Amino acid sequence: MRALLISIFGMCMLATAAAADETAPANLANACAGCHGTDGKSPGQIPMIAGMAAADLAAELRQFKNDQKAATVMNRIAKGYTEAEIDAIANYFGGM
Amino acid sequence: MARTSSSGSSRRDVLKLAGLATAAGFGVRPAFSQSPGHVVVVGGGFGGATAAKYLRRAGVDVTLIETNATFATCPFSNTVLGGINEIDAITHGYDGLAAHGVQVVPDTVTGINAANKSVSLQGGTAVSYDRLILSPGIDFKWGEIEGYDEAAAEVMPHAWKAGAQTELLRRQLIAMDDGGVVAIAAPGNPFRCPPGPYERASLIAHYLKTHKPASKVLILDSKDSFSKQGLFQAGWAELYGDMIEWVPFSSGGNVARVDPATMTVYTDFDTHVVNVANIIPAQRSNRLVDTADLANGGDWCPINQLTFESTVQPGIHILGDASIAGAMPKSGFSANAQAKVCAAAIAALLRGDEPPSPSFINTCYSLVGPDYGISVAAVYRLNAEGAIAGVEGAGGVSPGDANAEFRKMEAEYARGWYASITSDMFG
Ligand SMILES: Cc1cc2nc3c(=O)[nH]c(=O)nc-3n(C[C@H](O)[C@H](O)[C@H](O)COP(=O)(O)OP(=O)(O)OC[C@H]3O[C@@H](n4cnc5c(N)ncnc54)[C@H](O)[C@@H]3O)c2cc1C
């Protein structure tokens, strides 16, 4: 029974293994909510990013990524994203 | 699974249960007709609460089954031990999720019937699902330390699930005389919250320094190194002098046996009679997963790291501490990030679409003192082998040479992180 389930499931996995190549903007942006709050609406000491214009947000992220702006943690995080991903994240928040 | 006959369970039972839940005042009944399916989430902690909320945002019907009426977070429970917060400050309810249309069912899942896609509840009902999410957290490997069982934990608390155990350990610290020894037994890898034992040592030392300055904190470790070790040790020296002593595995730190009657802790080399003993035992995935053999004979559940679907049983997704999620540590932040990716994958799968490609962040803040914060961060994505891996060149720990102002800002941001993540889960 178990072997059967595994083999059927194996086929399902093949079918779903290939996700879209570019990381989905919502998946990129939702990870930020762990610190910045749902949709960037921070209830506490971390800066609010909801309502920021896409261009400003992208510019901030590039400054963090290139160590052009002092930060405690954003420099370490921004380095995890490509230029295209930074634009995708900025457009996602900016378009809310 | 023996508790209820789930053979006849169907959509009807779900509706019946949903009706009951509504009648009892647990939230608004969602419109089942517009949803692509019904997802049952087991566990209203970091993974489960987040998954329930984000599935509702994606228009999916969700039933959340959680044993407890409220959830005390492990994150920031060390501030309760340090006398900085009361337990109320870290306790959250489920009204916010109910307001999003999540059916919140206060009950315990006793069995999983993967073949007919239902779970059985202690209360006697069965609930069927189109897809199931489990984020049940950990269980302890009782007996691995000789003499340490559930009864012993009432004398030597683990406080590794927050709530009554946290309050017990806090009362013991308050009752201890000045000059006492507090032992913390830290487990081997992998375990829930790698920096947790060391943040705990820090905040207990903070309390002792203020109230019982002749006391000591003795960390007996089953490892030779630990998370953010350099930053912790520098912070300890700066804030607490030699109040905290760390005994690594190679110096005999491994705790092999305890005797609660005499408050004795036996390591591989030594015998310590202590005043307070916080024994953090080795861990495994919550035993609920064994009812469907999801750990496959191991301690943790193997999953497809794109969708979090079990590689043992289709239709069951496992998040958080219980899962094997590549390079991600077992943290609340990880569970929260995984839940959002899993919710998006399930919403897509229920609609017949491809799951979107994932991205994750984890950051573990630790308080060395109330105004002294440190952190470790990483950004993750899937690698070519389909495993979650850290993005090179990103992440890492707080700088070693930062000044007091920087450490204070990170302590402020740690508090901000707590406010944000708990509102992302429950708000
Ligand atoms: C002292 C300490 C400090 C920590 N600090 C941090 C920190 O600063 N940052 C961080 O990111 N992480 C931290 N963590 C780690 C974090 O607590 C866990 O990684 C996180 O809780 C895992 O989430 P989860 O969803 O897997 O499990 P949990 O959050 O434990 O949720 C599991 C839920 O499932 C419920 N449940 C279990 N079985 C059943 C069942 N059969 N039926 C119904 N309900 C069930 C439980 O009641 C519980 O509410 C800390 C942990 C500890 C111990």
Coordinates of C-alpha atoms and ligand atoms in Angstrom, one line a residue:
Chain A
M1 CA 0.0 0.0 0.0
R2 CA 2.7 2.4 1.0
A3 CA 4.8 1.5 -2.0
L4 CA 1.9 2.1 -4.2
L5 CA 1.2 5.5 -2.6
I6 CA 4.8 6.5 -3.0
S7 CA 5.0 5.6 -6.6
I8 CA 1.7 7.4 -7.4
F9 CA 3.0 10.3 -5.5
G10 CA 6.3 10.2 -7.3
M11 CA 4.5 10.8 -10.5
C12 CA 2.6 13.7 -9.0
M13 CA 5.9 15.2 -7.9
L14 CA 7.3 15.0 -11.4
A15 CA 4.3 16.9 -12.6
T16 CA 4.7 19.7 -10.0
A17 CA 8.5 19.8 -9.7
A18 CA 9.0 22.5 -12.3
A19 CA 7.7 25.7 -10.8
A20 CA 7.8 28.9 -12.8
D21 CA 11.4 30.0 -13.3
E22 CA 11.1 33.5 -11.9
T23 CA 10.3 33.7 -8.2
A24 CA 6.8 34.8 -7.7
P25 CA 6.6 38.5 -6.5
A26 CA 4.1 37.6 -3.7
N27 CA 6.5 34.9 -2.4
L28 CA 9.4 37.4 -2.4
A29 CA 7.4 40.1 -0.6
N30 CA 5.6 37.9 1.9
A31 CA 8.9 36.9 3.4
C32 CA 9.5 40.6 4.4
A33 CA 6.3 40.5 6.5
G34 CA 8.0 38.5 9.2
C35 CA 9.7 41.7 10.2
H36 CA 7.7 44.5 8.5
G37 CA 4.2 43.1 9.2
T38 CA 1.5 41.8 6.8
D39 CA 1.6 43.9 3.6
G40 CA 4.4 45.9 5.1
K41 CA 2.2 47.4 7.8
S42 CA 4.5 47.3 10.8
P43 CA 2.8 47.6 14.2
G44 CA 6.0 48.2 16.1
Q45 CA 9.6 49.4 16.0
I46 CA 10.5 48.2 12.5
P47 CA 9.9 50.9 9.8
M48 CA 6.6 50.8 8.0
I49 CA 7.1 50.0 4.3
A50 CA 3.4 49.9 3.3
G51 CA 2.6 53.0 1.2
M52 CA 6.2 53.6 0.0
A53 CA 6.4 54.4 -3.8
A54 CA 7.9 51.5 -5.8
A55 CA 10.8 53.7 -7.0
D56 CA 11.7 54.8 -3.4
L57 CA 11.6 51.2 -2.2
A58 CA 13.8 49.9 -5.0
A59 CA 16.3 52.7 -4.4
E60 CA 16.4 51.9 -0.6
L61 CA 16.9 48.2 -1.3
R62 CA 19.8 48.9 -3.8
Q63 CA 21.4 51.2 -1.2
F64 CA 21.2 48.5 1.4
K65 CA 22.5 45.9 -1.0
N66 CA 25.5 48.0 -2.0
D67 CA 26.3 49.1 1.6
Q68 CA 25.6 52.7 0.8
K69 CA 23.2 53.1 3.7
A70 CA 23.8 52.3 7.4
A71 CA 21.7 49.4 8.6
T72 CA 21.6 46.8 11.3
V73 CA 20.2 44.0 9.2
M74 CA 18.8 45.2 5.8
N75 CA 22.2 45.1 4.2
R76 CA 22.5 41.4 5.0
I77 CA 19.0 40.8 3.7
A78 CA 19.1 42.9 0.5
K79 CA 22.2 41.1 -0.7
G80 CA 20.0 38.0 -1.2
Y81 CA 18.1 39.5 -4.2
T82 CA 18.9 40.1 -7.8
E83 CA 18.3 43.5 -9.5
A84 CA 15.1 42.0 -11.2
E85 CA 13.9 40.7 -7.9
I86 CA 14.4 44.0 -6.2
D87 CA 12.2 45.6 -8.9
A88 CA 9.6 42.9 -8.5
I89 CA 9.4 43.3 -4.7
A90 CA 9.3 47.1 -5.0
N91 CA 6.5 46.9 -7.6
Y92 CA 4.6 44.5 -5.5
F93 CA 4.5 46.7 -2.4
G94 CA 4.3 49.9 -4.5
G95 CA 1.2 48.6 -6.3
M96 CA -0.8 47.7 -3.2
Chain B
M1 CA -7.4 6.8 14.9
A2 CA -9.2 4.3 17.0
R3 CA -11.3 6.9 18.6
T4 CA -13.8 7.6 15.9
S5 CA -15.0 5.8 12.9
S6 CA -14.0 8.1 10.0
S7 CA -15.3 5.7 7.3
G8 CA -18.3 7.8 6.6
S9 CA -16.7 11.2 6.9
S10 CA -17.2 13.5 4.1
R11 CA -17.9 17.1 3.2
R12 CA -21.1 16.7 5.3
D13 CA -19.1 16.2 8.5
V14 CA -17.1 19.2 7.8
L15 CA -20.2 21.3 7.3
K16 CA -21.7 19.8 10.4
L17 CA -18.6 20.6 12.4
A18 CA -18.4 24.0 10.9
G19 CA -22.0 24.6 11.9
L20 CA -21.2 23.4 15.5
A21 CA -18.2 25.6 15.7
T22 CA -20.3 28.6 14.6
A23 CA -23.0 27.8 17.0
A24 CA -20.4 27.7 19.8
G25 CA -19.2 31.1 18.8
F26 CA -16.0 30.2 17.0
G27 CA -15.9 32.5 14.0
V28 CA -17.8 33.2 10.9
R29 CA -18.7 30.4 8.5
P30 CA -16.9 31.0 5.2
A31 CA -18.6 30.7 1.8
F32 CA -17.7 27.1 0.8
S33 CA -19.0 27.5 -2.7
Q34 CA -16.4 30.1 -3.9
S35 CA -13.4 28.3 -2.6
P36 CA -11.3 25.9 -4.7
G37 CA -11.3 23.5 -1.8
H38 CA -11.1 22.9 1.9
V39 CA -7.8 22.8 3.8
V40 CA -7.5 21.6 7.4
V41 CA -4.6 23.0 9.3
V42 CA -3.5 21.2 12.5
G43 CA -1.7 23.4 15.0
G44 CA -2.2 27.1 15.6
G45 CA 1.4 28.0 16.2
F46 CA 4.0 29.8 14.0
G47 CA 3.4 27.7 10.9
G48 CA -0.3 26.8 11.3
A49 CA -1.7 30.2 12.3
T50 CA 0.2 31.9 9.4
A51 CA -0.9 29.2 6.9
A52 CA -4.6 29.6 7.9
K53 CA -4.4 33.4 7.5
Y54 CA -2.7 33.4 4.1
L55 CA -5.0 30.6 2.8
R56 CA -8.0 32.8 3.6
R57 CA -6.3 35.7 1.8
A58 CA -6.1 33.4 -1.2
G59 CA -9.8 32.6 -1.0
V60 CA -9.4 29.0 0.4
D61 CA -11.7 27.5 3.0
V62 CA -9.8 26.8 6.2
T63 CA -10.5 24.8 9.4
L64 CA -7.8 25.3 12.0
I65 CA -7.7 22.7 14.7
E66 CA -5.7 23.7 17.8
T67 CA -5.6 22.0 21.2
N68 CA -5.3 25.2 23.3
A69 CA -7.6 28.2 23.4
T70 CA -4.6 30.5 23.5
F71 CA -1.0 30.3 22.3
A72 CA 2.0 31.3 24.4
T73 CA 5.0 31.9 22.1
C74 CA 8.3 30.4 22.7
P75 CA 9.9 33.5 21.2
F76 CA 10.2 36.1 23.9
S77 CA 9.4 33.5 26.6
N78 CA 13.0 34.0 27.8
T79 CA 12.1 37.6 28.6
V80 CA 9.5 36.2 31.0
L81 CA 12.2 34.1 32.7
G82 CA 14.3 37.3 32.9
G83 CA 11.5 39.2 34.6
I84 CA 11.2 41.6 31.7
N85 CA 7.7 40.5 30.5
E86 CA 4.7 38.8 32.1
I87 CA 3.3 35.7 30.3
D88 CA 0.3 37.7 29.2
A89 CA 2.5 39.7 27.0
I90 CA 3.4 36.6 24.9
T91 CA 0.0 35.0 24.9
H92 CA -2.3 35.3 21.8
G93 CA -5.9 34.3 20.9
Y94 CA -7.6 33.2 17.7
D95 CA -10.2 35.9 17.3
G96 CA -8.2 37.6 14.6
L97 CA -8.1 34.4 12.5
A98 CA -11.8 33.8 13.1
A99 CA -12.5 37.3 11.8
H100 CA -10.6 36.3 8.6
G101 CA -13.2 33.5 8.2
V102 CA -11.0 30.7 9.6
Q103 CA -13.0 28.0 11.3
V104 CA -11.2 27.7 14.6
V105 CA -11.9 24.4 16.3
P106 CA -10.5 24.0 19.8
D107 CA -9.7 20.2 19.8
T108 CA -6.9 17.8 19.5
V109 CA -6.2 15.7 16.4
T110 CA -5.7 12.1 17.4
G111 CA -5.3 10.4 14.0
I112 CA -4.8 11.0 10.3
N113 CA -6.5 8.9 7.8
A114 CA -4.7 9.7 4.6
A115 CA -6.6 7.1 2.5
N116 CA -10.0 8.8 2.9
K117 CA -8.5 12.3 3.6
S118 CA -9.8 13.0 7.1
V119 CA -8.5 13.6 10.6
S120 CA -10.1 12.3 13.8
L121 CA -10.5 14.5 16.8
Q122 CA -10.5 13.8 20.5
G123 CA -13.9 15.2 20.7
G124 CA -15.2 12.3 18.6
T125 CA -15.8 13.9 15.2
A126 CA -13.9 13.5 11.9
V127 CA -13.1 16.3 9.6
S128 CA -12.3 15.7 5.9
Y129 CA -10.0 17.8 3.8
D130 CA -8.9 18.3 0.2
R131 CA -5.5 19.1 1.5
L132 CA -4.1 18.9 5.1
I133 CA -1.4 21.1 6.7
L134 CA 0.4 19.9 9.8
S135 CA 2.4 22.3 11.8
P136 CA 2.3 20.5 15.2
G137 CA 5.8 21.4 16.3
I138 CA 8.0 19.1 18.4
D139 CA 7.8 16.3 21.0
F140 CA 10.6 15.3 23.4
K141 CA 12.6 12.1 23.3
W142 CA 11.9 11.3 26.9
G143 CA 14.3 8.9 28.5
E144 CA 17.3 9.8 26.3
I145 CA 18.6 11.5 29.4
E146 CA 18.3 8.8 32.0
G147 CA 15.7 9.7 34.6
Y148 CA 14.2 12.6 32.6
D149 CA 10.5 11.9 31.9
E150 CA 7.3 14.0 32.0
A151 CA 7.2 13.7 35.8
A152 CA 10.8 14.8 36.1
A153 CA 10.0 17.9 34.0
E154 CA 7.7 19.1 36.8
V155 CA 10.8 19.4 39.0
M156 CA 13.4 20.1 36.3
P157 CA 11.4 22.0 33.7
H158 CA 12.3 22.0 30.0
A159 CA 10.3 25.2 29.3
W160 CA 10.8 24.4 25.6
K161 CA 7.1 24.6 25.0
A162 CA 5.9 27.9 26.4
G163 CA 3.2 28.4 29.0
A164 CA 2.9 26.5 32.3
Q165 CA 6.5 25.2 31.9
T166 CA 7.8 28.8 31.5
E167 CA 5.9 29.9 34.6
L168 CA 7.2 27.0 36.6
L169 CA 10.8 27.8 35.7
R170 CA 10.2 31.5 36.5
R171 CA 8.8 30.6 39.9
Q172 CA 11.9 28.4 40.7
L173 CA 14.2 31.3 39.7
I174 CA 12.3 33.6 42.0
A175 CA 12.4 31.1 44.9
M176 CA 16.1 30.4 44.6
D177 CA 18.4 31.9 47.2
D178 CA 21.3 34.2 46.2
G179 CA 24.4 32.2 45.5
G180 CA 22.5 29.3 43.8
V181 CA 23.4 27.5 40.6
V182 CA 21.1 27.4 37.7
A183 CA 22.0 24.6 35.3
I184 CA 20.8 24.6 31.6
A185 CA 21.2 21.4 29.7
A186 CA 21.4 22.2 26.0
P187 CA 20.7 19.5 23.4
G188 CA 22.6 18.3 20.3
N189 CA 21.6 19.4 16.8
P190 CA 19.1 19.6 15.3
F191 CA 16.6 21.1 17.7
R192 CA 14.0 23.9 18.0
C193 CA 15.6 27.4 18.1
P194 CA 19.4 26.9 17.9
P195 CA 20.3 30.2 19.8
G196 CA 17.5 29.6 22.3
P197 CA 19.4 28.0 25.2
Y198 CA 22.0 30.8 25.0
E199 CA 19.5 33.6 25.0
R200 CA 17.9 31.9 28.0
A201 CA 21.2 31.8 29.8
S202 CA 21.6 35.5 29.1
L203 CA 18.3 36.7 30.3
I204 CA 18.4 34.4 33.4
A205 CA 21.8 36.0 34.1
H206 CA 20.2 39.4 33.6
Y207 CA 17.6 38.6 36.3
L208 CA 20.2 37.1 38.7
K209 CA 22.6 40.0 38.2
T210 CA 19.9 42.4 39.4
H211 CA 18.4 40.3 42.2
K212 CA 20.9 37.5 43.2
P213 CA 24.3 38.6 42.1
A214 CA 26.3 35.8 43.7
S215 CA 24.5 33.1 41.7
K216 CA 25.8 31.3 38.6
V217 CA 24.4 30.0 35.3
L218 CA 26.0 26.7 34.2
I219 CA 25.3 25.6 30.6
L220 CA 26.0 21.9 30.1
D221 CA 26.1 21.4 26.4
S222 CA 25.8 18.3 24.2
K223 CA 27.7 20.3 21.4
D224 CA 31.1 21.8 21.0
S225 CA 29.8 25.0 19.3
F226 CA 26.6 26.9 19.1
S227 CA 24.7 29.6 17.1
K228 CA 26.1 33.2 17.3
Q229 CA 28.7 31.8 19.8
G230 CA 31.2 34.6 19.4
L231 CA 28.6 37.3 19.8
F232 CA 27.0 35.6 22.8
Q233 CA 30.3 35.0 24.6
A234 CA 31.5 38.6 24.0
G235 CA 28.1 39.9 25.3
W236 CA 28.3 37.6 28.4
A237 CA 31.7 38.9 29.3
E238 CA 30.6 42.5 28.8
L239 CA 27.3 42.3 30.7
Y240 CA 27.7 39.5 33.2
G241 CA 31.4 39.0 33.8
D242 CA 32.0 35.3 34.7
M243 CA 28.4 34.6 35.9
I244 CA 27.7 32.3 32.9
E245 CA 29.9 29.2 32.5
W246 CA 29.6 27.1 29.3
V247 CA 30.8 23.5 29.4
P248 CA 31.1 22.1 25.9
F249 CA 30.7 18.4 25.0
S250 CA 34.4 17.8 24.8
S251 CA 34.8 19.1 28.4
G252 CA 32.1 16.7 29.6
G253 CA 29.1 18.9 29.0
N254 CA 26.8 16.2 27.8
V255 CA 24.1 15.4 30.4
A256 CA 23.6 11.6 30.6
R257 CA 21.4 11.3 33.7
V258 CA 19.4 13.4 36.2
D259 CA 18.0 12.7 39.6
P260 CA 15.2 15.2 40.4
A261 CA 14.9 14.0 44.0
T262 CA 18.4 15.2 44.8
M263 CA 18.5 17.9 42.1
T264 CA 21.6 16.2 40.7
V265 CA 22.7 16.4 37.1
Y266 CA 25.3 13.8 35.9
T267 CA 27.4 14.6 32.9
D268 CA 29.8 12.3 31.2
F269 CA 32.6 13.5 33.5
D270 CA 31.0 15.2 36.5
T271 CA 28.2 15.4 39.1
H272 CA 26.5 18.7 39.7
V273 CA 24.1 19.3 42.5
V274 CA 22.2 22.4 41.5
N275 CA 19.4 24.7 42.7
V276 CA 17.4 25.1 39.5
A277 CA 17.8 22.6 36.6
N278 CA 16.4 23.5 33.1
I279 CA 16.8 20.3 31.1
I280 CA 16.2 20.8 27.4
P281 CA 15.9 17.3 26.0
A282 CA 16.5 16.0 22.5
Q283 CA 13.6 16.5 20.2
R284 CA 11.7 15.0 17.3
S285 CA 8.6 15.9 15.3
N286 CA 5.4 15.9 17.2
R287 CA 4.2 12.2 17.5
L288 CA 1.0 13.1 15.7
V289 CA 2.9 12.5 12.5
D290 CA 3.4 8.9 13.4
T291 CA -0.3 8.2 12.9
A292 CA 0.4 8.4 9.1
D293 CA 4.0 7.4 9.3
L294 CA 5.1 10.8 8.0
A295 CA 8.5 10.8 9.5
N296 CA 9.2 7.5 7.7
G297 CA 11.0 6.0 10.7
G298 CA 13.1 9.1 11.3
D299 CA 12.7 12.0 13.7
W300 CA 11.6 14.6 11.2
C301 CA 9.3 14.6 8.2
P302 CA 10.7 14.5 4.6
I303 CA 8.9 16.9 2.3
N304 CA 8.9 18.2 -1.3
Q305 CA 10.6 21.6 -0.5
L306 CA 8.7 23.4 -3.2
T307 CA 5.2 22.7 -1.8
F308 CA 5.9 21.2 1.7
E309 CA 3.9 18.2 0.6
S310 CA 5.0 15.0 2.4
T311 CA 7.1 12.6 0.3
V312 CA 5.4 9.8 2.1
Q313 CA 1.7 10.6 1.8
P314 CA 0.3 12.8 -0.9
G315 CA -2.2 15.6 0.1
I316 CA -0.5 16.2 3.5
H317 CA 1.8 19.2 3.8
I318 CA 4.2 19.6 6.8
L319 CA 5.6 22.9 8.0
G320 CA 7.8 24.3 10.7
D321 CA 9.8 22.4 13.3
A322 CA 8.4 19.0 12.3
S323 CA 9.6 19.2 8.7
I324 CA 13.0 18.7 7.0
A325 CA 13.2 22.1 5.2
G326 CA 16.7 22.0 3.7
A327 CA 19.1 24.6 5.3
M328 CA 16.4 26.5 7.3
P329 CA 16.7 26.3 11.0
K330 CA 13.8 25.2 13.2
S331 CA 12.5 28.7 14.1
G332 CA 9.3 30.6 14.4
F333 CA 10.5 32.9 11.6
S334 CA 11.2 29.9 9.3
A335 CA 7.8 28.3 10.1
N336 CA 6.0 31.7 9.3
A337 CA 7.9 32.1 6.0
Q338 CA 7.3 28.4 5.0
A339 CA 3.6 28.7 5.8
K340 CA 3.2 31.6 3.3
V341 CA 5.0 29.7 0.5
C342 CA 3.0 26.5 1.3
A343 CA -0.3 28.5 1.3
A344 CA 0.5 29.9 -2.1
A345 CA 1.4 26.4 -3.4
I346 CA -1.8 24.8 -2.1
A347 CA -4.0 27.6 -3.5
A348 CA -2.3 27.0 -6.9
L349 CA -2.6 23.2 -6.7
L350 CA -6.3 23.4 -5.7
R351 CA -6.9 25.6 -8.8
G352 CA -4.9 23.2 -11.0
D353 CA -2.1 25.7 -11.4
E354 CA 1.7 25.3 -10.9
P355 CA 3.0 26.2 -7.5
P356 CA 4.9 29.5 -7.6
S357 CA 8.6 29.3 -7.1
P358 CA 9.5 30.0 -3.4
S359 CA 11.6 32.5 -1.5
F360 CA 12.3 32.6 2.2
I361 CA 14.0 34.7 4.9
N362 CA 14.9 33.6 8.4
T363 CA 16.2 35.9 11.1
C364 CA 16.8 34.9 14.7
Y365 CA 17.1 37.8 17.0
S366 CA 18.4 37.1 20.5
L367 CA 18.5 39.4 23.5
V368 CA 21.8 39.1 25.4
G369 CA 20.4 41.8 27.7
P370 CA 17.3 44.0 27.4
D371 CA 19.3 46.6 25.5
Y372 CA 21.7 44.3 23.8
G373 CA 20.4 42.5 20.7
I374 CA 22.2 40.3 18.2
S375 CA 20.9 38.5 15.1
V376 CA 21.6 35.9 12.4
A377 CA 19.9 36.2 9.1
A378 CA 19.7 34.3 5.8
V379 CA 17.7 34.5 2.5
Y380 CA 16.8 31.1 1.0
R381 CA 15.6 29.7 -2.3
L382 CA 15.4 26.3 -4.0
N383 CA 18.6 25.0 -5.5
A384 CA 19.0 22.8 -8.6
E385 CA 18.4 19.7 -6.5
G386 CA 15.1 21.1 -5.2
A387 CA 16.4 21.7 -1.7
I388 CA 16.1 24.9 0.2
A389 CA 19.5 26.5 0.3
G390 CA 20.9 29.8 1.6
V391 CA 21.7 32.5 -1.0
E392 CA 25.5 33.0 -1.1
G393 CA 26.8 36.4 -0.2
A394 CA 23.7 37.3 1.8
G395 CA 22.8 36.9 5.5
G396 CA 25.2 36.2 8.3
V397 CA 25.5 37.5 11.9
S398 CA 25.6 41.0 13.4
P399 CA 29.0 42.6 13.2
G400 CA 31.4 41.6 16.0
D401 CA 32.7 45.1 16.5
A402 CA 29.4 47.0 16.7
N403 CA 29.0 49.6 19.4
A404 CA 26.5 49.8 22.2
E405 CA 24.1 52.0 20.2
F406 CA 24.0 49.3 17.4
R407 CA 23.3 46.5 20.0
K408 CA 20.5 48.7 21.5
M409 CA 19.0 49.2 18.1
E410 CA 18.9 45.5 17.4
A411 CA 17.2 44.9 20.8
E412 CA 14.6 47.5 19.7
Y413 CA 14.2 45.7 16.4
A414 CA 13.9 42.4 18.1
R415 CA 10.9 43.8 19.9
G416 CA 9.6 45.2 16.6
W417 CA 10.1 41.8 15.0
Y418 CA 8.0 40.2 17.7
A419 CA 5.2 42.7 17.2
S420 CA 5.2 42.2 13.4
I421 CA 5.4 38.4 13.3
T422 CA 2.7 37.9 15.9
S423 CA 0.4 40.4 14.0
D424 CA 1.3 38.5 10.8
M425 CA 0.1 35.3 12.5
F426 CA -2.8 36.4 14.5
G427 CA -3.8 39.8 13.3
Ligands
LIG1 C1 12.9 29.4 24.4 C2 12.6 29.5 22.9 C3 12.8 30.7 22.3 C4 12.6 30.8 20.9 N1 12.8 32.0 20.3 C5 12.6 32.1 19.0 C6 12.9 33.4 18.3 O1 13.3 34.4 19.0 N2 12.7 33.5 17.0 C7 12.2 32.4 16.3 O2 12.0 32.6 15.1 N3 11.9 31.2 16.9 C8 12.2 31.1 18.2 N4 11.9 29.8 18.8 C9 11.4 28.7 18.0 C10 9.9 28.6 17.7 O3 9.2 28.6 18.9 C11 9.6 27.4 16.9 O4 10.5 27.2 15.9 C12 8.2 27.5 16.3 O5 7.2 27.6 17.4 C13 7.8 26.4 15.4 O6 6.5 26.6 14.8 P1 5.6 25.3 14.5 O7 4.4 25.8 13.8 O8 6.4 24.2 13.9 O9 5.2 24.8 16.0 P2 4.5 25.6 17.2 O10 4.6 27.0 17.1 O11 5.0 24.9 18.4 O12 2.9 25.2 17.0 C14 2.4 23.9 17.2 C15 1.0 24.0 17.6 O13 0.3 22.8 17.3 C16 -0.5 22.4 18.4 N5 -0.7 21.0 18.3 C17 0.2 20.0 18.4 N6 -0.3 18.8 18.3 C18 -1.7 19.0 18.0 C19 -2.7 18.1 17.8 N7 -2.6 16.8 17.8 N8 -4.0 18.6 17.6 C20 -4.2 20.0 17.7 N9 -3.2 20.9 17.9 C21 -1.9 20.4 18.1 C22 0.2 22.9 19.6 O14 -0.7 23.1 20.7 C23 0.8 24.2 19.1 O15 0.0 25.3 19.4 C24 12.1 29.7 20.2 C25 11.9 28.5 20.8 C26 12.1 28.4 22.2 C27 11.8 27.1 22.9

